[in-house]
């Protein structure tokens, strides 16, 4: 069940959201959204962005799709370092060829869980820079949520369903013991062109191809039939993207050096 009128207290922190508030006509009736050409500045300093399992294939064309943390959260790796994003400019523009995760596209809306009444509450990040009083696209019309808000609620509903599907997918990988710790390595070159000592640039969880191949035939068939196998292979193919991130990191550093010299 979802709601746009509850005053229930919010708990927990959500990436990107500075001041999430339950959306109500009393608090937000005069607000609207202004169109923004480059709206993704809030992502520019985040290198890991959550993904749902159905996004693995399109995301794999742009980023390494990896699993992190105690809960093995699937994320898109968008840079090698925290506080940086190689695919989003400081002004808020995504690279045109890059896939934009649903987690980003739902902003500034998000669902909060009302544990007491077992329902979802649609919330708005009040500090989103394109939300203002008298904004071009109103949040409420004639005392009711506007078509913009209705569309946002539908998107968040779909996202919540995909999030639950993702939780089930990750639990399946854990139950089958398919996830292993893996390192992404970079091998620099010595001045004479010979390989130098490899450097670790990331540590994460990934599906073990050896463990996957060792599964019984009937289990592999089950993974194939329920779609999980395709998502696993999308994840594995995406790991080739570490080389792209390394190259993009060097390119950004090179671009920053002349700017620093001219400062």
PDB file of N, CA, C and O in Angstrom, residues 15 43 61-62 68 71 80 97 110 134 146 158 162 203 257:
ATOM      1  N   UNK A  15      20.839   7.105  -0.123  1.00  0.00           N
ATOM      2  CA  UNK A  15      21.828   7.754  -0.978  1.00  0.00           C
ATOM      3  C   UNK A  15      21.165   8.813  -1.861  1.00  0.00           C
ATOM      4  O   UNK A  15      20.132   8.555  -2.473  1.00  0.00           O
ATOM      5  N   UNK A  43      24.680  13.160  -8.558  1.00  0.00           N
ATOM      6  CA  UNK A  43      25.377  11.883  -8.741  1.00  0.00           C
ATOM      7  C   UNK A  43      26.878  12.086  -8.958  1.00  0.00           C
ATOM      8  O   UNK A  43      27.652  11.128  -8.917  1.00  0.00           O
ATOM      9  N   UNK A  61      26.887  -2.469 -20.461  1.00  0.00           N
ATOM     10  CA  UNK A  61      27.482  -1.803 -21.619  1.00  0.00           C
ATOM     11  C   UNK A  61      28.281  -0.569 -21.207  1.00  0.00           C
ATOM     12  O   UNK A  61      29.092  -0.070 -21.989  1.00  0.00           O
ATOM     13  N   UNK A  62      28.047  -0.072 -19.998  1.00  0.00           N
ATOM     14  CA  UNK A  62      28.715   1.139 -19.531  1.00  0.00           C
ATOM     15  C   UNK A  62      29.646   0.918 -18.344  1.00  0.00           C
ATOM     16  O   UNK A  62      30.698   1.564 -18.256  1.00  0.00           O
ATOM     17  N   UNK A  68      28.574  -5.503  -3.503  1.00  0.00           N
ATOM     18  CA  UNK A  68      29.368  -4.911  -2.426  1.00  0.00           C
ATOM     19  C   UNK A  68      28.630  -5.030  -1.097  1.00  0.00           C
ATOM     20  O   UNK A  68      27.405  -5.171  -1.042  1.00  0.00           O
ATOM     21  N   UNK A  71      25.398  -7.117   2.522  1.00  0.00           N
ATOM     22  CA  UNK A  71      24.193  -7.605   1.863  1.00  0.00           C
ATOM     23  C   UNK A  71      24.408  -7.930   0.397  1.00  0.00           C
ATOM     24  O   UNK A  71      23.472  -8.293  -0.308  1.00  0.00           O
ATOM     25  N   UNK A  80      36.766   4.774  -9.935  1.00  0.00           N
ATOM     26  CA  UNK A  80      37.629   3.949  -9.100  1.00  0.00           C
ATOM     27  C   UNK A  80      37.745   4.474  -7.683  1.00  0.00           C
ATOM     28  O   UNK A  80      38.144   3.734  -6.785  1.00  0.00           O
ATOM     29  N   UNK A  97      26.301   8.291 -23.884  1.00  0.00           N
ATOM     30  CA  UNK A  97      26.244   6.856 -24.182  1.00  0.00           C
ATOM     31  C   UNK A  97      26.002   6.009 -22.939  1.00  0.00           C
ATOM     32  O   UNK A  97      25.790   4.793 -23.037  1.00  0.00           O
ATOM     33  N   UNK A 110      11.072   9.016  -3.593  1.00  0.00           N
ATOM     34  CA  UNK A 110      11.500   7.742  -3.028  1.00  0.00           C
ATOM     35  C   UNK A 110      10.409   7.246  -2.097  1.00  0.00           C
ATOM     36  O   UNK A 110       9.663   8.048  -1.527  1.00  0.00           O
ATOM     37  N   UNK A 134       6.137  27.452  -6.835  1.00  0.00           N
ATOM     38  CA  UNK A 134       5.707  27.981  -8.122  1.00  0.00           C
ATOM     39  C   UNK A 134       6.436  27.392  -9.307  1.00  0.00           C
ATOM     40  O   UNK A 134       6.404  27.965 -10.406  1.00  0.00           O
ATOM     41  N   UNK A 146      -0.569  15.733  -8.949  1.00  0.00           N
ATOM     42  CA  UNK A 146      -0.573  16.042 -10.378  1.00  0.00           C
ATOM     43  C   UNK A 146      -0.198  14.808 -11.193  1.00  0.00           C
ATOM     44  O   UNK A 146       0.310  13.815 -10.649  1.00  0.00           O
ATOM     45  N   UNK A 158       7.083   0.468  -9.449  1.00  0.00           N
ATOM     46  CA  UNK A 158       7.797  -0.496 -10.280  1.00  0.00           C
ATOM     47  C   UNK A 158       9.207  -0.731  -9.740  1.00  0.00           C
ATOM     48  O   UNK A 158       9.698  -1.868  -9.742  1.00  0.00           O
ATOM     49  N   UNK A 162      11.005  -4.239  -8.502  1.00  0.00           N
ATOM     50  CA  UNK A 162      12.302  -4.682  -9.017  1.00  0.00           C
ATOM     51  C   UNK A 162      13.314  -4.837  -7.884  1.00  0.00           C
ATOM     52  O   UNK A 162      14.167  -5.725  -7.918  1.00  0.00           O
ATOM     53  N   UNK A 203      38.144  -3.978  -4.607  1.00  0.00           N
ATOM     54  CA  UNK A 203      37.835  -5.300  -4.078  1.00  0.00           C
ATOM     55  C   UNK A 203      36.316  -5.395  -3.953  1.00  0.00           C
ATOM     56  O   UNK A 203      35.685  -4.479  -3.424  1.00  0.00           O
ATOM     57  N   UNK A 257      45.265  18.380 -15.175  1.00  0.00           N
ATOM     58  CA  UNK A 257      46.595  18.943 -14.958  1.00  0.00           C
ATOM     59  C   UNK A 257      46.799  20.286 -15.653  1.00  0.00           C
ATOM     60  O   UNK A 257      47.292  21.225 -15.034  1.00  0.00           O
TER      61      UNK A 257
END
